[in-house]
Amino acid sequence: MAAHYQILGSTSAAISASVETGIRSGALAAGDALPPVRALATALAVSPATVARAYQELRQRGLVVTAGRHGTRVRPRPPVAPRRAARAPAPAPGTRDVSHGQPDPRLLPPFGPHLAALADTVGPPVGYATTGVHPALAEAARSRLAADGVPADELTVTGGALDGIERLLATHLRPGDAVGLEDPGWANLLDLVAALGLRPVGFPVDEEGPVVCGVRDAVALGVRALVVTSRAQNPTGAAVSADRAGELRALLAGRPDLLLIEDDHAAELSRLPVHPLAGATPTWAFVRSVSKPYGPDLRLAVLAGDEVTVSRVAGRARVGAGWVSTVLQRLVLSLWRDPATTALVDRAADAYERRRRGLLAALADRGVAGHGRSGINVWLPVPDETATVTALRDAGWSVAPGGLSRLGSPPAVRITVSALDDADLVPLADAVAAAVRPAGPVGFTA
């Protein structure tokens, strides 16, 4: 624990509030260890049970994590808003940032012309009674999903993929329920599950998606929901193949107690076809965001599913945020209908494919094995994350440590290829090869 921060309180609520204050202020940083239960109880003159209850509440809220012999520590990204001064620092000055996991801004469509056109056609202001899913957007979304084999008779709109997944989990599960998650998997989803007080159960992935025996084990452990990335899996680039989809559908068929969630965030950016699992279980949802192909600032995803599931998600939205702005929905529809935007997204897909394949080939030429069947990321297993991240930083490259994405899988780093140019591939591969196979330390001589 940071030596300058003293946890205070005489009740479990006060102790947990004191820890949260430390996290919010930045006095307790990500990864900082909290005192052992008995040590803090002695320091505060309270019972160990009081401290244990405080730590339990912090775990249930996703602020801390207990890691066996490593004790209780602040989560890498706890779900509280820190003061601006306490936010994580940007990549080291002078380094190329290949850690961010975002699309290339140069390959995102401009919104200006579409917004200008909407200004002339948007019509009179709408009221609360006339909002919801825009009919034309719903019709276009159903057509696009049906072309990929996803039944979309029931459909709603959410504020992005993670918003949709949060509503799905919140309406079907309760704190303490187990959720099957890819390991390694999307860091934001791991954080969300922790914040909801759910219990993650990891299952491995390979190039073809979730490993069947791992999913079987997760189901046997009683998971109430299963989240699968259709393609461009973050961080590994895995994509569910036709054969794997068939095996998973057979495994999951007819399970009424399991919510199956598919995340197809890459959508039009993927050069691989989607092989959906939709409908394999009676309770299911297929979520497709527009953020990667069209822009992260477009907080919109379409969500198809069975009637009960879609109704629950739409109902949860109605008593909360209400709806996704119809102005935003009309903007997305305008982008979908624009041939120039379609051509730009197609060029982006080609560019990401070329950069990812090029980096993997350059790494292979240097004897370094990476993974990335689709998407904008390359996943690189390494002996030591910290040493690799540090060595690459010193060589001028900022990469993402895999620890943010892992539950129990081996160490790795993630490299985002979206901002790379062809000329960057060889220098980056050289730096990676040197970082994962450093020269041995120079020792003392006799």
XYZ file of C-alpha atoms in Angstrom:
446
model
C 0.000 0.000 0.000
C 1.103 3.552 -0.650
C 2.904 4.590 2.551
C 1.488 8.130 2.523
C -2.169 7.082 2.620
C -3.787 6.024 5.872
C -7.059 4.090 5.704
C -9.497 5.282 8.368
C -12.843 4.194 9.792
C -14.496 2.347 12.638
C -17.195 0.576 10.601
C -17.020 -1.518 7.441
C -18.833 1.227 5.493
C -16.403 3.899 6.694
C -13.370 1.744 5.924
C -14.555 0.949 2.390
C -15.384 4.643 1.843
C -11.869 5.586 2.983
C -10.321 3.163 0.500
C -12.529 4.540 -2.282
C -11.444 8.073 -1.399
C -7.824 6.993 -1.702
C -8.463 5.462 -5.114
C -10.405 8.480 -6.351
C -7.736 10.922 -5.203
C -4.897 8.872 -6.647
C -3.283 8.251 -3.251
C -4.028 4.556 -3.811
C -2.888 3.663 -7.321
C -3.814 0.715 -9.491
C -2.043 -2.372 -8.168
C -1.360 -0.953 -4.710
C -1.729 -3.540 -1.954
C -4.121 -2.968 0.925
C -3.016 -3.993 4.414
C -3.768 -7.552 5.518
C -7.117 -7.821 7.279
C -5.690 -8.449 10.742
C -3.045 -5.751 10.415
C -5.589 -3.100 9.438
C -7.995 -4.277 12.137
C -5.271 -3.818 14.745
C -4.341 -0.381 13.400
C -7.981 0.794 13.464
C -8.911 -0.961 16.716
C -11.776 -2.842 15.088
C -12.511 -6.517 14.668
C -11.035 -8.447 11.714
C -14.603 -9.229 10.662
C -15.279 -5.503 10.208
C -12.283 -5.109 7.877
C -13.181 -8.319 6.041
C -16.694 -6.969 5.372
C -15.208 -3.727 4.061
C -12.895 -5.609 1.709
C -15.781 -7.816 0.575
C -17.844 -4.751 -0.321
C -14.924 -3.287 -2.246
C -14.503 -6.554 -4.158
C -18.198 -6.734 -4.986
C -18.065 -3.194 -6.356
C -15.018 -4.029 -8.472
C -12.648 -1.635 -6.706
C -10.193 -4.253 -5.438
C -9.217 -7.791 -6.292
C -7.935 -10.540 -4.019
C -5.089 -12.545 -5.542
C -4.183 -15.314 -3.094
C -0.714 -14.837 -1.632
C -0.505 -11.416 -3.276
C -3.236 -10.151 -0.961
C -5.882 -7.552 -1.765
C -4.959 -4.917 -4.314
C -6.580 -2.004 -6.130
C -7.909 -3.172 -9.500
C -6.037 -1.962 -12.601
C -9.050 0.150 -13.621
C -11.477 0.436 -10.697
C -14.968 1.758 -11.545
C -14.661 5.160 -9.891
C -13.839 8.426 -11.612
C -10.436 9.663 -10.392
C -9.439 13.297 -10.185
C -7.914 14.450 -13.467
C -4.452 14.602 -11.905
C -4.717 10.956 -10.855
C -5.487 9.571 -14.298
C -3.080 7.156 -15.921
C -0.245 8.907 -17.769
C -0.115 8.984 -21.539
C 2.476 6.889 -23.397
C 6.041 7.989 -22.800
C 6.980 11.143 -24.737
C 8.662 10.420 -28.034
C 7.286 6.885 -28.382
C 4.929 5.564 -31.037
C 1.663 4.545 -29.396
C 0.571 1.078 -30.540
C -1.255 0.333 -27.299
C -4.597 2.086 -27.707
C -6.774 -0.501 -29.503
C -8.540 2.152 -31.577
C -9.184 2.442 -35.320
C -7.024 4.694 -37.468
C -8.575 8.207 -37.471
C -7.312 8.628 -41.035
C -9.624 5.825 -42.136
C -12.814 6.963 -40.375
C -15.554 8.614 -42.431
C -16.160 12.363 -41.985
C -19.421 13.250 -40.234
C -19.659 16.827 -41.450
C -21.454 16.304 -44.790
C -23.922 13.892 -43.210
C -24.644 16.206 -40.291
C -25.180 19.086 -42.716
C -27.658 16.992 -44.709
C -29.450 15.959 -41.540
C -29.802 19.590 -40.516
C -31.945 20.142 -43.604
C -34.055 17.011 -43.189
C -34.317 16.269 -39.475
C -37.756 17.871 -39.171
C -39.400 19.278 -36.051
C -38.120 18.382 -32.584
C -39.364 15.055 -31.222
C -40.834 14.468 -27.785
C -40.621 11.698 -25.253
C -43.588 9.836 -26.726
C -42.137 9.645 -30.238
C -38.661 8.336 -29.475
C -37.182 4.848 -29.588
C -35.654 2.789 -32.363
C -35.859 4.704 -35.633
C -37.927 2.527 -38.026
C -35.637 3.066 -41.014
C -32.543 2.215 -38.941
C -34.234 -0.936 -37.635
C -35.140 -2.018 -41.164
C -31.587 -1.455 -42.411
C -30.087 -3.213 -39.381
C -32.333 -6.260 -39.846
C -31.274 -6.499 -43.468
C -27.583 -6.280 -42.613
C -27.846 -8.865 -39.830
C -29.969 -11.233 -41.914
C -27.290 -11.168 -44.623
C -24.928 -12.644 -42.013
C -27.366 -15.294 -40.862
C -28.460 -13.531 -37.670
C -32.230 -13.632 -37.007
C -33.285 -10.093 -36.160
C -37.075 -10.077 -35.863
C -36.600 -8.632 -32.378
C -34.182 -5.727 -32.269
C -33.296 -2.667 -30.210
C -30.533 -0.058 -30.091
C -28.066 0.586 -27.259
C -25.350 3.152 -26.566
C -22.532 0.970 -27.906
C -21.562 -2.677 -27.466
C -20.531 -2.463 -23.819
C -23.740 -0.630 -22.913
C -25.722 -3.422 -24.545
C -23.763 -6.116 -22.743
C -24.161 -4.312 -19.424
C -27.943 -4.166 -19.868
C -28.033 -7.832 -20.816
C -26.065 -8.909 -17.764
C -27.940 -6.581 -15.412
C -31.363 -7.808 -16.535
C -30.543 -11.530 -16.401
C -27.992 -11.932 -13.590
C -27.500 -10.882 -9.995
C -24.322 -10.039 -8.046
C -22.389 -13.209 -7.331
C -23.557 -15.031 -10.470
C -20.852 -16.554 -12.660
C -20.151 -15.298 -16.202
C -18.095 -17.182 -18.772
C -15.531 -14.844 -20.376
C -12.784 -15.288 -22.948
C -9.312 -15.462 -21.417
C -7.560 -13.386 -22.577
C -10.444 -11.076 -23.309
C -11.673 -7.522 -23.670
C -10.316 -5.538 -20.717
C -13.374 -3.263 -20.553
C -15.635 -6.285 -20.247
C -13.536 -7.750 -17.436
C -13.843 -4.418 -15.626
C -17.597 -4.281 -16.223
C -18.137 -7.765 -14.820
C -16.190 -6.791 -11.710
C -18.190 -3.573 -11.318
C -21.466 -5.519 -11.545
C -20.337 -7.826 -8.759
C -20.366 -10.859 -11.053
C -17.900 -13.724 -10.853
C -15.746 -14.243 -13.972
C -15.007 -17.770 -15.146
C -12.406 -17.743 -17.902
C -12.277 -20.077 -20.863
C -9.396 -20.199 -23.365
C -9.497 -19.039 -26.975
C -7.430 -20.039 -29.972
C -7.363 -18.763 -33.549
C -10.845 -20.245 -34.210
C -12.525 -18.763 -31.149
C -13.524 -20.236 -27.782
C -11.974 -23.637 -27.113
C -14.823 -26.116 -26.812
C -13.486 -28.029 -23.808
C -12.961 -24.735 -21.975
C -16.530 -23.618 -22.645
C -17.749 -27.025 -21.511
C -15.855 -26.629 -18.242
C -17.275 -23.129 -17.725
C -20.810 -24.389 -18.290
C -20.185 -27.254 -15.868
C -19.134 -24.676 -13.260
C -22.576 -23.092 -13.499
C -22.062 -19.904 -15.492
C -25.305 -18.033 -16.026
C -24.069 -16.163 -19.100
C -21.457 -16.679 -21.785
C -19.875 -13.823 -23.794
C -18.267 -14.731 -27.128
C -16.576 -12.427 -29.647
C -17.581 -13.353 -33.199
C -14.392 -12.095 -34.889
C -11.527 -9.645 -34.383
C -11.431 -10.740 -30.746
C -9.743 -8.211 -28.511
C -6.879 -8.802 -27.801
C -6.022 -11.994 -29.730
C -7.670 -11.441 -33.118
C -9.479 -14.789 -32.889
C -12.513 -15.369 -35.107
C -15.129 -18.081 -34.681
C -14.777 -20.495 -37.602
C -17.635 -22.420 -39.192
C -16.468 -25.697 -37.631
C -16.027 -24.139 -34.190
C -19.446 -22.507 -34.407
C -20.996 -25.903 -35.157
C -19.261 -27.499 -32.168
C -20.304 -24.695 -29.847
C -23.897 -24.736 -31.057
C -24.076 -28.475 -30.361
C -22.601 -27.986 -26.889
C -24.939 -25.140 -25.941
C -28.099 -26.348 -27.679
C -31.279 -25.892 -25.701
C -29.797 -24.716 -22.403
C -32.619 -22.613 -20.935
C -30.534 -21.387 -17.996
C -27.742 -19.808 -20.058
C -27.674 -16.339 -21.624
C -25.518 -16.411 -24.767
C -24.103 -13.020 -25.802
C -22.212 -12.523 -29.070
C -20.165 -9.381 -29.652
C -19.508 -8.567 -33.317
C -17.779 -5.216 -32.758
C -15.630 -5.414 -35.913
C -18.634 -5.804 -38.243
C -17.773 -4.467 -41.712
C -14.087 -4.131 -40.860
C -13.520 -7.876 -40.744
C -12.472 -9.715 -43.881
C -13.693 -12.980 -42.321
C -17.371 -13.964 -42.459
C -19.324 -14.147 -39.227
C -20.476 -17.605 -38.082
C -23.142 -16.734 -35.528
C -24.235 -18.821 -32.564
C -27.493 -16.863 -32.362
C -30.406 -19.058 -31.342
C -28.295 -21.935 -30.063
C -29.797 -21.259 -26.632
C -33.361 -20.063 -25.967
C -31.954 -16.896 -24.348
C -29.489 -15.087 -26.596
C -28.357 -11.727 -27.952
C -26.183 -10.613 -30.851
C -24.614 -7.155 -30.456
C -23.043 -5.230 -33.344
C -21.443 -1.845 -32.734
C -20.681 0.853 -35.295
C -17.695 2.280 -33.409
C -14.814 0.421 -35.072
C -15.853 0.901 -38.730
C -17.454 4.353 -38.465
C -16.016 6.065 -35.374
C -15.723 5.569 -31.597
C -17.772 8.724 -30.976
C -20.801 7.007 -32.513
C -22.111 5.434 -29.310
C -24.526 3.062 -30.984
C -24.976 -0.684 -31.363
C -27.828 -2.771 -32.664
C -28.897 -5.671 -30.474
C -30.907 -8.607 -31.764
C -32.124 -11.482 -29.635
C -35.045 -13.540 -28.448
C -38.233 -11.666 -27.635
C -37.861 -11.763 -23.844
C -34.221 -10.682 -23.880
C -34.750 -7.741 -26.238
C -37.806 -6.669 -24.276
C -35.807 -6.654 -21.044
C -32.985 -4.597 -22.556
C -35.409 -2.079 -24.069
C -37.347 -1.877 -20.819
C -34.177 -1.318 -18.783
C -33.255 1.538 -21.127
C -36.715 3.065 -20.794
C -36.397 3.445 -17.009
C -32.820 4.740 -17.316
C -31.308 6.634 -20.233
C -34.574 6.284 -22.151
C -33.340 5.846 -25.714
C -30.439 6.382 -28.071
C -30.798 9.776 -29.725
C -32.795 9.540 -32.940
C -30.475 12.202 -34.378
C -27.563 9.803 -33.816
C -29.563 6.939 -35.303
C -30.288 8.986 -38.403
C -26.587 9.855 -38.715
C -25.637 6.159 -38.614
C -28.303 5.380 -41.194
C -26.929 8.110 -43.448
C -23.429 6.611 -43.158
C -24.736 3.127 -43.970
C -26.469 4.429 -47.099
C -23.498 6.434 -48.417
C -21.486 4.603 -51.139
C -18.407 6.762 -50.445
C -18.469 5.768 -46.763
C -18.901 2.113 -47.704
C -15.856 2.374 -49.970
C -13.804 4.042 -47.208
C -14.705 1.326 -44.682
C -13.741 -1.250 -47.289
C -10.345 0.429 -47.755
C -9.885 0.511 -43.984
C -10.564 -3.217 -43.772
C -7.936 -3.857 -46.454
C -5.421 -1.590 -44.713
C -5.838 -3.275 -41.320
C -5.561 -6.692 -42.916
C -2.355 -5.706 -44.696
C -0.786 -4.147 -41.591
C -1.699 -7.031 -39.297
C -0.519 -9.713 -41.715
C 2.617 -7.733 -42.476
C 3.577 -7.407 -38.819
C 2.908 -11.087 -38.130
C 5.056 -12.066 -41.133
C 7.886 -9.747 -40.067
C 7.767 -11.196 -36.553
C 7.778 -14.751 -37.907
C 10.849 -13.941 -40.015
C 12.569 -13.073 -36.734
C 11.424 -16.234 -34.978
C 8.721 -14.498 -32.926
C 5.236 -16.050 -32.926
C 2.277 -13.702 -32.661
C -1.468 -14.162 -33.030
C -3.988 -12.148 -34.990
C -6.370 -13.904 -37.382
C -8.556 -10.813 -37.760
C -9.049 -7.286 -36.468
C -6.596 -4.523 -35.543
C -4.539 -6.192 -32.796
C -1.651 -8.621 -32.569
C -1.294 -10.693 -29.394
C 2.261 -11.563 -28.512
C 3.018 -14.129 -25.773
C 6.136 -13.098 -23.849
C 8.137 -14.472 -20.913
C 7.797 -11.265 -18.891
C 5.280 -8.493 -19.598
C 6.986 -5.795 -17.583
C 10.404 -6.431 -19.131
C 8.940 -6.478 -22.653
C 6.874 -3.306 -22.188
C 9.889 -1.520 -20.704
C 12.285 -2.666 -23.433
C 9.888 -1.592 -26.175
C 9.317 1.752 -24.485
C 13.062 2.305 -24.420
C 13.140 1.420 -28.126
C 10.451 4.020 -28.858
C 7.255 1.924 -28.856
C 4.387 1.960 -26.353
C 2.528 -1.381 -26.234
C -0.267 -2.578 -23.963
C 0.565 -5.028 -21.165
C -1.527 -8.164 -21.420
C -2.286 -8.184 -17.709
C -5.285 -5.903 -18.257
C -6.829 -8.552 -20.508
C -5.975 -11.750 -18.648
C -7.670 -13.793 -15.954
C -5.356 -16.785 -15.823
C -3.798 -17.023 -19.261
C -0.009 -16.644 -19.732
C 1.791 -13.271 -20.036
C 1.600 -11.362 -23.313
C 1.484 -7.880 -24.799
C -0.953 -6.376 -27.276
C 0.114 -4.364 -30.307
C -2.476 -2.324 -32.212
C -1.670 -2.144 -35.929
C -4.240 0.457 -36.955
C -1.884 3.443 -36.744
C 1.059 1.704 -38.426
C 2.247 2.386 -41.948
C 3.984 -0.205 -44.103
C 7.351 1.380 -43.341
C 6.818 0.863 -39.605
C 6.500 -2.921 -39.720
C 10.165 -3.901 -39.987
C 11.452 -1.459 -37.321
C 8.702 -2.551 -34.932
C 9.386 -6.244 -35.572
C 13.095 -5.641 -34.943
C 12.315 -3.915 -31.654
C 9.939 -6.681 -30.571
C 12.472 -9.390 -31.384
C 15.115 -7.596 -29.334
C 12.671 -7.070 -26.455
C 11.522 -10.685 -26.160
C 15.009 -12.114 -26.674
C 17.258 -9.605 -24.897
C 20.969 -10.118 -24.667
C 21.973 -11.800 -21.442
C 23.126 -9.622 -18.547
C 26.765 -8.822 -18.341
C 28.102 -10.438 -15.169
C 31.237 -9.942 -13.078
C 34.387 -11.556 -14.368
C 37.037 -13.235 -12.302
